[in-house]
Amino acid sequence: MARKKNSSADVTGPRIRAAALRLFARHGYAAVSMRQIATDVGVQAGTLYLYTADKQSLLFDLMHKHMQDLLAELDALPQAHNPLDGLEQFTRFHIRFHRARSDAVFISYMELRNLEPENFERIEAMRRQYEAHLGSLLARGKAERVFDISDTKLAAFAVIAMLTGVNTWFRESGRLSLAAVEDIYWHMVRKAVGA
Amino acid sequence: MARKKNSSADVTGPRIRAAALRLFARHGYAAVSMRQIATDVGVQAGTLYLYTADKQSLLFDLMHKHMQDLLAELDALPQAHNPLDGLEQFTRFHIRFHRARSDAVFISYMELRNLEPENFERIEAMRRQYEAHLGSLLARGKAERVFDISDTKLAAFAVIAMLTGVNTWFRESGRLSLAAVEDIYWHMVRKAVGA
DNA sequence: GTCTATACTGCGATAGAC
DNA sequence: GTCTATCGCAGTATAGAC
């Protein structure tokens, strides 16, 4: 008989990470206890330690996977034919990606200070890599005189901060669709870099 | 004899708030214990409760004073003659004010979720007031056709997010002075709103 | 006004039964 | 693979001496 397989072993790990992600985002890493995570998943506290070395590893793994996904999806974008198309693609990608993973984004920005130094450095390096991608895009456009930018690094910071800010106010039920928001922000970004 | 007055009673309260501000900003509200704050000030833990009802009040008082100062200094700015001047004034004010109080800014953005609902609502109302000030400035410029903005609210969010972002990377010892950063950001803001 | 001492609760993590 | 039970410690807050 095809008795339903007890596959809890295969899914408990992901369920733990999903619960931790949501709880860390909602209440903050320091405010969430291992017991709360366990209760949310439906196991006892001790069981968590079969899937993670300790609480710190749980946080680091969530942030590391988020940054890996971000860089992988950025790399997977089709090659743009010119800096202006590339910037539009980046703008829309950033808004969509960050919106779809608001919990992970929130954690990755807010809980940096709760990472041990070595873990912090690894995450920061990945973030710098993301910023550098936009930076080189802007530099190329500046060299080709399609962008009017005085400082490439600052322009990259400004664009990223502006786009990430969408997550602080956007609601699915709000006045504007995400597609409409993308359009409006793209026009602001485009003008900001003088294109 | 003019023996030095033991004025500890007058300064202990402010010293507690200063220590809490720095520690909350550095490690997060949930991660900081009352014992740590007391140690930092140089008193015993019990003494803190002579100056604050509880830990939550300490956090709320810090955030509330920050927002009060922000709105008061915004109100104290000289009247601008036109929307463009007003926007430049706002841009430079926002960067300077936020830079000078990076700890309070950090707390006021990051620890909102640790406020009890009633306290949260009071702080949020003050933030909306600040955003509304910029919003009406942008709306005036749009009506006078000196700004090219498709959505006033989104433009206000975008400008504030962009400017607040300076705090995440600016260092006194860095490549650029704060005055230079102000100039660069003002040019980006100006272009972004189509002025 | 500050101290010492402590009540009470909850924490992260581990040991060993099943 | 998950449970129960527990260790050792730290948390907020309070009581009462000085």
Short mmCIF file of N, CA and C in Angstrom, two decimals, chain A residues 60-136:
data_model
loop_
_atom_site.label_atom_id
_atom_site.label_comp_id
_atom_site.label_asym_id
_atom_site.label_seq_id
_atom_site.Cartn_x
_atom_site.Cartn_y
_atom_site.Cartn_z
N PHE A 60 23.04 33.45 9.76
CA PHE A 60 24.00 33.58 8.66
C PHE A 60 23.53 32.83 7.42
N ASP A 61 23.05 31.60 7.59
CA ASP A 61 22.60 30.82 6.43
C ASP A 61 21.49 31.53 5.68
N LEU A 62 20.56 32.14 6.41
CA LEU A 62 19.47 32.86 5.75
C LEU A 62 19.99 34.03 4.93
N MET A 63 20.90 34.79 5.53
CA MET A 63 21.42 35.96 4.83
C MET A 63 22.30 35.55 3.66
N HIS A 64 23.09 34.51 3.86
CA HIS A 64 24.01 34.08 2.82
C HIS A 64 23.24 33.56 1.60
N LYS A 65 22.20 32.78 1.86
CA LYS A 65 21.40 32.26 0.74
C LYS A 65 20.71 33.42 0.00
N HIS A 66 20.24 34.39 0.75
CA HIS A 66 19.60 35.54 0.12
C HIS A 66 20.56 36.26 -0.82
N MET A 67 21.76 36.51 -0.35
CA MET A 67 22.74 37.23 -1.18
C MET A 67 23.18 36.38 -2.37
N GLN A 68 23.31 35.08 -2.15
CA GLN A 68 23.65 34.19 -3.27
C GLN A 68 22.57 34.24 -4.35
N ASP A 69 21.31 34.16 -3.94
CA ASP A 69 20.20 34.23 -4.90
C ASP A 69 20.22 35.56 -5.64
N LEU A 70 20.47 36.63 -4.90
CA LEU A 70 20.48 37.97 -5.51
C LEU A 70 21.54 38.05 -6.60
N LEU A 71 22.75 37.62 -6.28
CA LEU A 71 23.84 37.69 -7.26
C LEU A 71 23.61 36.72 -8.42
N ALA A 72 23.04 35.55 -8.13
CA ALA A 72 22.80 34.58 -9.19
C ALA A 72 21.75 35.10 -10.18
N GLU A 73 20.68 35.67 -9.65
CA GLU A 73 19.62 36.18 -10.55
C GLU A 73 20.10 37.42 -11.32
N LEU A 74 20.94 38.20 -10.68
CA LEU A 74 21.51 39.35 -11.38
C LEU A 74 22.35 38.88 -12.57
N ASP A 75 23.16 37.87 -12.32
CA ASP A 75 24.00 37.31 -13.39
C ASP A 75 23.17 36.69 -14.51
N ALA A 76 22.00 36.18 -14.15
CA ALA A 76 21.18 35.47 -15.12
C ALA A 76 20.38 36.42 -16.02
N LEU A 77 20.42 37.72 -15.73
CA LEU A 77 19.69 38.67 -16.58
C LEU A 77 20.30 38.66 -17.98
N PRO A 78 19.46 38.80 -19.00
CA PRO A 78 20.01 38.86 -20.37
C PRO A 78 20.93 40.07 -20.54
N GLN A 79 21.90 39.90 -21.39
CA GLN A 79 22.86 40.98 -21.63
C GLN A 79 22.15 42.19 -22.25
N ALA A 80 22.35 43.36 -21.67
CA ALA A 80 21.72 44.57 -22.22
C ALA A 80 22.59 45.14 -23.34
N HIS A 81 21.93 45.77 -24.31
CA HIS A 81 22.68 46.25 -25.48
C HIS A 81 23.38 47.57 -25.23
N ASN A 82 22.91 48.31 -24.24
CA ASN A 82 23.55 49.59 -23.95
C ASN A 82 23.29 49.95 -22.49
N PRO A 83 24.03 50.91 -21.94
CA PRO A 83 23.90 51.24 -20.51
C PRO A 83 22.49 51.66 -20.11
N LEU A 84 21.78 52.35 -20.97
CA LEU A 84 20.43 52.79 -20.62
C LEU A 84 19.49 51.60 -20.44
N ASP A 85 19.54 50.65 -21.40
CA ASP A 85 18.74 49.43 -21.25
C ASP A 85 19.18 48.66 -20.01
N GLY A 86 20.47 48.61 -19.79
CA GLY A 86 20.99 47.89 -18.63
C GLY A 86 20.48 48.50 -17.33
N LEU A 87 20.44 49.81 -17.27
CA LEU A 87 19.97 50.48 -16.05
C LEU A 87 18.48 50.24 -15.83
N GLU A 88 17.72 50.26 -16.92
CA GLU A 88 16.29 49.98 -16.78
C GLU A 88 16.07 48.55 -16.30
N GLN A 89 16.83 47.65 -16.86
CA GLN A 89 16.73 46.24 -16.45
C GLN A 89 17.09 46.08 -14.97
N PHE A 90 18.15 46.75 -14.57
CA PHE A 90 18.58 46.67 -13.17
C PHE A 90 17.50 47.24 -12.25
N THR A 91 16.96 48.38 -12.61
CA THR A 91 15.95 49.04 -11.80
C THR A 91 14.74 48.14 -11.58
N ARG A 92 14.23 47.58 -12.66
CA ARG A 92 13.05 46.72 -12.55
C ARG A 92 13.38 45.42 -11.81
N PHE A 93 14.54 44.87 -12.08
CA PHE A 93 14.95 43.66 -11.38
C PHE A 93 15.05 43.90 -9.88
N HIS A 94 15.70 45.00 -9.50
CA HIS A 94 15.90 45.28 -8.08
C HIS A 94 14.56 45.42 -7.35
N ILE A 95 13.65 46.16 -7.92
CA ILE A 95 12.34 46.34 -7.28
C ILE A 95 11.61 45.01 -7.17
N ARG A 96 11.56 44.26 -8.25
CA ARG A 96 10.83 42.99 -8.24
C ARG A 96 11.45 41.98 -7.27
N PHE A 97 12.76 41.82 -7.37
CA PHE A 97 13.44 40.83 -6.53
C PHE A 97 13.26 41.17 -5.05
N HIS A 98 13.47 42.42 -4.70
CA HIS A 98 13.39 42.81 -3.29
C HIS A 98 11.97 42.73 -2.76
N ARG A 99 11.01 43.05 -3.64
CA ARG A 99 9.62 42.97 -3.20
C ARG A 99 9.22 41.52 -2.92
N ALA A 100 9.68 40.62 -3.75
CA ALA A 100 9.27 39.22 -3.62
C ALA A 100 9.87 38.55 -2.39
N ARG A 101 10.89 39.15 -1.81
CA ARG A 101 11.57 38.53 -0.67
C ARG A 101 11.74 39.54 0.43
N SER A 102 10.68 40.22 0.80
CA SER A 102 10.84 41.35 1.72
C SER A 102 11.37 40.93 3.08
N ASP A 103 11.02 39.71 3.53
CA ASP A 103 11.54 39.27 4.82
C ASP A 103 13.06 39.11 4.78
N ALA A 104 13.54 38.45 3.75
CA ALA A 104 14.99 38.23 3.63
C ALA A 104 15.73 39.55 3.46
N VAL A 105 15.14 40.47 2.70
CA VAL A 105 15.75 41.78 2.49
C VAL A 105 15.87 42.53 3.81
N PHE A 106 14.78 42.50 4.54
CA PHE A 106 14.73 43.19 5.84
C PHE A 106 15.83 42.66 6.75
N ILE A 107 15.89 41.35 6.87
CA ILE A 107 16.92 40.73 7.72
C ILE A 107 18.31 41.09 7.25
N SER A 108 18.53 41.02 5.94
CA SER A 108 19.88 41.23 5.42
C SER A 108 20.37 42.66 5.60
N TYR A 109 19.43 43.59 5.78
CA TYR A 109 19.84 44.97 6.05
C TYR A 109 19.91 45.24 7.55
N MET A 110 18.99 44.65 8.31
CA MET A 110 18.84 45.02 9.72
C MET A 110 19.66 44.20 10.69
N GLU A 111 19.97 43.00 10.33
CA GLU A 111 20.61 42.11 11.30
C GLU A 111 22.11 41.96 11.07
N LEU A 112 22.66 42.81 10.23
CA LEU A 112 24.11 42.75 9.97
C LEU A 112 24.90 42.86 11.27
N ARG A 113 24.43 43.69 12.16
CA ARG A 113 25.17 43.93 13.40
C ARG A 113 25.14 42.73 14.33
N ASN A 114 24.24 41.77 14.07
CA ASN A 114 24.18 40.57 14.90
C ASN A 114 25.01 39.43 14.34
N LEU A 115 25.73 39.70 13.25
CA LEU A 115 26.61 38.68 12.70
C LEU A 115 27.97 38.75 13.37
N GLU A 116 28.56 37.59 13.61
CA GLU A 116 29.93 37.57 14.10
C GLU A 116 30.84 38.15 13.02
N PRO A 117 31.97 38.76 13.39
CA PRO A 117 32.79 39.51 12.43
C PRO A 117 33.09 38.78 11.13
N GLU A 118 33.44 37.51 11.23
CA GLU A 118 33.80 36.77 10.02
C GLU A 118 32.58 36.62 9.10
N ASN A 119 31.44 36.30 9.67
CA ASN A 119 30.22 36.18 8.88
C ASN A 119 29.82 37.52 8.28
N PHE A 120 29.97 38.58 9.06
CA PHE A 120 29.66 39.93 8.59
C PHE A 120 30.47 40.25 7.34
N GLU A 121 31.75 39.94 7.38
CA GLU A 121 32.64 40.28 6.27
C GLU A 121 32.21 39.55 4.99
N ARG A 122 31.79 38.29 5.13
CA ARG A 122 31.36 37.53 3.96
C ARG A 122 30.11 38.13 3.32
N ILE A 123 29.17 38.54 4.15
CA ILE A 123 27.93 39.14 3.61
C ILE A 123 28.23 40.49 2.97
N GLU A 124 29.04 41.28 3.66
CA GLU A 124 29.38 42.61 3.14
C GLU A 124 30.07 42.52 1.79
N ALA A 125 30.94 41.54 1.63
CA ALA A 125 31.64 41.37 0.35
C ALA A 125 30.64 41.10 -0.77
N MET A 126 29.61 40.33 -0.47
CA MET A 126 28.60 40.04 -1.49
C MET A 126 27.80 41.29 -1.82
N ARG A 127 27.52 42.09 -0.81
CA ARG A 127 26.78 43.32 -1.07
C ARG A 127 27.62 44.28 -1.92
N ARG A 128 28.89 44.36 -1.63
CA ARG A 128 29.77 45.23 -2.42
C ARG A 128 29.80 44.78 -3.87
N GLN A 129 29.74 43.46 -4.07
CA GLN A 129 29.74 42.92 -5.42
C GLN A 129 28.49 43.39 -6.18
N TYR A 130 27.37 43.41 -5.49
CA TYR A 130 26.12 43.86 -6.10
C TYR A 130 26.21 45.35 -6.45
N GLU A 131 26.71 46.13 -5.52
CA GLU A 131 26.86 47.57 -5.77
C GLU A 131 27.83 47.83 -6.91
N ALA A 132 28.88 47.00 -6.98
CA ALA A 132 29.88 47.18 -8.04
C ALA A 132 29.29 46.93 -9.42
N HIS A 133 28.34 45.99 -9.49
CA HIS A 133 27.68 45.71 -10.77
C HIS A 133 27.00 46.98 -11.29
N LEU A 134 26.22 47.60 -10.41
CA LEU A 134 25.54 48.84 -10.81
C LEU A 134 26.58 49.93 -11.09
N GLY A 135 27.62 49.98 -10.25
CA GLY A 135 28.66 50.99 -10.44
C GLY A 135 29.30 50.92 -11.81
N SER A 136 29.61 49.71 -12.27
CA SER A 136 30.28 49.61 -13.57
C SER A 136 29.32 49.94 -14.71
#
